[in-house]
């Protein structure tokens, strides 16, 4: 969890419930709120010129949404869309910025999260230049698994669909599916009940 819910509520945050596929904010909107997921999953996305969805990142319980844009006067360069039912806490931007000043530990934690997200963006940007689909998927899996204590082979269940993995790596879903099957034959992953173990 980025900021304890009690602290957010104590300074006036409110909770909002969203259904699947609801928009939290759109590309081009002005960032006016800090958002933190209580329960559910959210994707940050945009679309290329051909209308293909590009998923920037996937977020879940306890994570914040688009918080980096609160520190500058720029519009959102992406959409935030729920893909499961969600409960989300919302706090006005100015109150959020005051919290950063009042609580150095929250500010330090926010810097850590922003650094992790920047690291992910750098890794994925480097990865997009690769022509090898297996290498692209392996970099994504390595990154996701890097936050787990258990690092033995097949100990981590990839929490993404094949479509999400394709969107995150710039592959078409058919290529992702074929490549994952090849990775299974090469014993890089194991597939059990359609779940990918890495």
GROMACS .gro file of C-alpha atoms in nm:
model
  198
    1UNK     CA    1   0.000   0.000   0.000
    2UNK     CA    2   0.134   0.342  -0.096
    3UNK     CA    3  -0.039   0.553   0.172
    4UNK     CA    4  -0.229   0.408   0.468
    5UNK     CA    5  -0.601   0.435   0.408
    6UNK     CA    6  -0.659   0.583   0.757
    7UNK     CA    7  -0.430   0.874   0.671
    8UNK     CA    8  -0.607   0.935   0.339
    9UNK     CA    9  -0.952   0.930   0.502
   10UNK     CA   10  -0.834   1.155   0.787
   11UNK     CA   11  -0.756   1.434   0.537
   12UNK     CA   12  -1.082   1.404   0.342
   13UNK     CA   13  -1.033   1.128   0.085
   14UNK     CA   14  -1.347   0.962  -0.050
   15UNK     CA   15  -1.409   0.612  -0.187
   16UNK     CA   16  -1.565   0.543  -0.524
   17UNK     CA   17  -1.673   0.211  -0.673
   18UNK     CA   18  -1.626   0.133  -1.043
   19UNK     CA   19  -1.749  -0.151  -1.259
   20UNK     CA   20  -1.531  -0.329  -1.516
   21UNK     CA   21  -1.424  -0.118  -1.818
   22UNK     CA   22  -1.502   0.215  -1.648
   23UNK     CA   23  -1.280   0.513  -1.715
   24UNK     CA   24  -1.107   0.675  -1.416
   25UNK     CA   25  -0.942   0.939  -1.633
   26UNK     CA   26  -0.875   0.994  -2.003
   27UNK     CA   27  -0.568   1.086  -2.204
   28UNK     CA   28  -0.564   1.467  -2.204
   29UNK     CA   29  -0.747   1.514  -1.871
   30UNK     CA   30  -0.588   1.744  -1.613
   31UNK     CA   31  -0.463   1.552  -1.303
   32UNK     CA   32  -0.669   1.684  -1.012
   33UNK     CA   33  -0.673   1.381  -0.780
   34UNK     CA   34  -0.452   1.120  -0.618
   35UNK     CA   35  -0.603   0.773  -0.678
   36UNK     CA   36  -0.526   0.460  -0.476
   37UNK     CA   37  -0.677   0.117  -0.544
   38UNK     CA   38  -0.838  -0.052  -0.243
   39UNK     CA   39  -0.952  -0.356  -0.444
   40UNK     CA   40  -0.950  -0.438  -0.812
   41UNK     CA   41  -0.731  -0.405  -1.120
   42UNK     CA   42  -0.667  -0.103  -1.343
   43UNK     CA   43  -0.477  -0.068  -1.667
   44UNK     CA   44  -0.303   0.242  -1.797
   45UNK     CA   45  -0.329   0.240  -2.174
   46UNK     CA   46  -0.341   0.434  -2.496
   47UNK     CA   47  -0.395   0.348  -2.861
   48UNK     CA   48  -0.162   0.364  -3.161
   49UNK     CA   49  -0.257   0.513  -3.500
   50UNK     CA   50  -0.412   0.182  -3.611
   51UNK     CA   51  -0.631   0.171  -3.300
   52UNK     CA   52  -0.432  -0.109  -3.134
   53UNK     CA   53  -0.434  -0.089  -2.754
   54UNK     CA   54  -0.095  -0.039  -2.591
   55UNK     CA   55  -0.098  -0.123  -2.220
   56UNK     CA   56   0.151   0.092  -2.030
   57UNK     CA   57   0.111  -0.087  -1.697
   58UNK     CA   58  -0.129  -0.293  -1.488
   59UNK     CA   59  -0.212  -0.192  -1.131
   60UNK     CA   60  -0.377  -0.376  -0.844
   61UNK     CA   61  -0.480  -0.355  -0.476
   62UNK     CA   62  -0.283  -0.098  -0.279
   63UNK     CA   63  -0.120   0.069  -0.579
   64UNK     CA   64  -0.164   0.430  -0.686
   65UNK     CA   65  -0.273   0.548  -1.031
   66UNK     CA   66  -0.098   0.818  -1.232
   67UNK     CA   67   0.053   0.985  -0.924
   68UNK     CA   68   0.365   1.108  -1.105
   69UNK     CA   69   0.155   1.360  -1.302
   70UNK     CA   70   0.049   1.531  -0.977
   71UNK     CA   71   0.400   1.675  -0.943
   72UNK     CA   72   0.384   1.870  -1.272
   73UNK     CA   73   0.135   2.073  -1.471
   74UNK     CA   74   0.086   1.837  -1.764
   75UNK     CA   75  -0.223   1.646  -1.878
   76UNK     CA   76  -0.241   1.267  -1.853
   77UNK     CA   77  -0.071   1.103  -2.155
   78UNK     CA   78  -0.274   0.784  -2.103
   79UNK     CA   79  -0.612   0.648  -1.996
   80UNK     CA   80  -0.683   0.471  -1.666
   81UNK     CA   81  -0.947   0.202  -1.714
   82UNK     CA   82  -1.073  -0.063  -1.472
   83UNK     CA   83  -1.075  -0.421  -1.593
   84UNK     CA   84  -1.236  -0.569  -1.282
   85UNK     CA   85  -1.480  -0.417  -1.032
   86UNK     CA   86  -1.276  -0.165  -0.829
   87UNK     CA   87  -1.293   0.035  -0.510
   88UNK     CA   88  -1.069   0.340  -0.538
   89UNK     CA   89  -0.980   0.615  -0.291
   90UNK     CA   90  -0.963   0.966  -0.435
   91UNK     CA   91  -0.790   1.265  -0.274
   92UNK     CA   92  -0.764   1.620  -0.420
   93UNK     CA   93  -0.422   1.703  -0.564
   94UNK     CA   94  -0.348   1.996  -0.330
   95UNK     CA   95  -0.426   1.789  -0.020
   96UNK     CA   96  -0.204   1.511  -0.156
   97UNK     CA   97   0.086   1.755  -0.208
   98UNK     CA   98   0.040   1.887   0.148
   99UNK     CA   99   0.062   1.525   0.275
  100UNK     CA  100   0.397   1.488   0.101
  101UNK     CA  101   0.526   1.788   0.296
  102UNK     CA  102   0.380   1.677   0.632
  103UNK     CA  103   0.489   1.312   0.618
  104UNK     CA  104   0.849   1.258   0.499
  105UNK     CA  105   0.804   0.878   0.522
  106UNK     CA  106   0.513   0.894   0.276
  107UNK     CA  107   0.720   1.114   0.046
  108UNK     CA  108   1.011   0.868   0.062
  109UNK     CA  109   0.779   0.576  -0.013
  110UNK     CA  110   0.631   0.768  -0.307
  111UNK     CA  111   0.983   0.826  -0.444
  112UNK     CA  112   1.052   0.454  -0.417
  113UNK     CA  113   0.735   0.370  -0.611
  114UNK     CA  114   0.809   0.630  -0.878
  115UNK     CA  115   1.160   0.487  -0.912
  116UNK     CA  116   1.023   0.133  -0.955
  117UNK     CA  117   0.785   0.253  -1.226
  118UNK     CA  118   1.063   0.443  -1.405
  119UNK     CA  119   1.281   0.131  -1.389
  120UNK     CA  120   1.000  -0.075  -1.544
  121UNK     CA  121   0.957   0.182  -1.824
  122UNK     CA  122   1.331   0.179  -1.902
  123UNK     CA  123   1.344  -0.202  -1.906
  124UNK     CA  124   1.037  -0.225  -2.130
  125UNK     CA  125   1.160   0.052  -2.364
  126UNK     CA  126   1.487  -0.136  -2.412
  127UNK     CA  127   1.290  -0.455  -2.458
  128UNK     CA  128   1.066  -0.310  -2.733
  129UNK     CA  129   1.367  -0.267  -2.962
  130UNK     CA  130   1.432  -0.642  -2.954
  131UNK     CA  131   1.307  -0.844  -3.251
  132UNK     CA  132   1.296  -1.166  -3.049
  133UNK     CA  133   0.947  -1.229  -2.902
  134UNK     CA  134   1.080  -1.482  -2.647
  135UNK     CA  135   1.330  -1.225  -2.520
  136UNK     CA  136   1.054  -0.964  -2.487
  137UNK     CA  137   0.831  -1.199  -2.287
  138UNK     CA  138   1.121  -1.320  -2.072
  139UNK     CA  139   1.216  -0.963  -1.975
  140UNK     CA  140   0.855  -0.898  -1.870
  141UNK     CA  141   0.843  -1.221  -1.668
  142UNK     CA  142   1.182  -1.149  -1.508
  143UNK     CA  143   1.060  -0.806  -1.400
  144UNK     CA  144   0.733  -0.940  -1.254
  145UNK     CA  145   0.912  -1.222  -1.071
  146UNK     CA  146   1.183  -0.989  -0.936
  147UNK     CA  147   0.945  -0.869  -0.661
  148UNK     CA  148   0.891  -1.223  -0.527
  149UNK     CA  149   1.094  -1.385  -0.249
  150UNK     CA  150   1.079  -1.729  -0.409
  151UNK     CA  151   1.295  -1.735  -0.723
  152UNK     CA  152   1.309  -2.108  -0.806
  153UNK     CA  153   1.197  -2.218  -1.153
  154UNK     CA  154   0.819  -2.236  -1.201
  155UNK     CA  155   0.751  -2.086  -0.855
  156UNK     CA  156   0.581  -1.771  -0.989
  157UNK     CA  157   0.238  -1.773  -1.153
  158UNK     CA  158   0.227  -1.494  -1.414
  159UNK     CA  159  -0.072  -1.276  -1.314
  160UNK     CA  160  -0.142  -1.162  -1.672
  161UNK     CA  161  -0.346  -1.295  -1.962
  162UNK     CA  162  -0.169  -1.368  -2.288
  163UNK     CA  163  -0.342  -1.063  -2.438
  164UNK     CA  164  -0.207  -0.841  -2.157
  165UNK     CA  165   0.142  -0.982  -2.202
  166UNK     CA  166   0.119  -0.911  -2.576
  167UNK     CA  167   0.000  -0.555  -2.516
  168UNK     CA  168   0.278  -0.487  -2.264
  169UNK     CA  169   0.550  -0.615  -2.498
  170UNK     CA  170   0.422  -0.481  -2.831
  171UNK     CA  171   0.349  -0.827  -2.971
  172UNK     CA  172   0.030  -0.947  -3.134
  173UNK     CA  173  -0.154  -1.198  -2.919
  174UNK     CA  174  -0.104  -1.484  -3.166
  175UNK     CA  175   0.275  -1.432  -3.156
  176UNK     CA  176   0.267  -1.422  -2.774
  177UNK     CA  177   0.070  -1.749  -2.759
  178UNK     CA  178   0.303  -1.927  -3.006
  179UNK     CA  179   0.612  -1.796  -2.826
  180UNK     CA  180   0.486  -1.907  -2.483
  181UNK     CA  181   0.426  -2.257  -2.623
  182UNK     CA  182   0.783  -2.259  -2.757
  183UNK     CA  183   0.910  -2.136  -2.419
  184UNK     CA  184   0.725  -2.427  -2.256
  185UNK     CA  185   0.891  -2.676  -2.496
  186UNK     CA  186   1.226  -2.519  -2.406
  187UNK     CA  187   1.142  -2.554  -2.034
  188UNK     CA  188   1.159  -2.180  -1.968
  189UNK     CA  189   0.797  -2.183  -1.846
  190UNK     CA  190   0.551  -2.448  -1.740
  191UNK     CA  191   0.180  -2.429  -1.821
  192UNK     CA  192  -0.070  -2.577  -1.577
  193UNK     CA  193  -0.446  -2.524  -1.616
  194UNK     CA  194  -0.371  -2.251  -1.875
  195UNK     CA  195  -0.165  -2.060  -1.613
  196UNK     CA  196   0.196  -1.975  -1.692
  197UNK     CA  197   0.447  -2.072  -1.423
  198UNK     CA  198   0.787  -1.905  -1.444
   0.00000   0.00000   0.00000
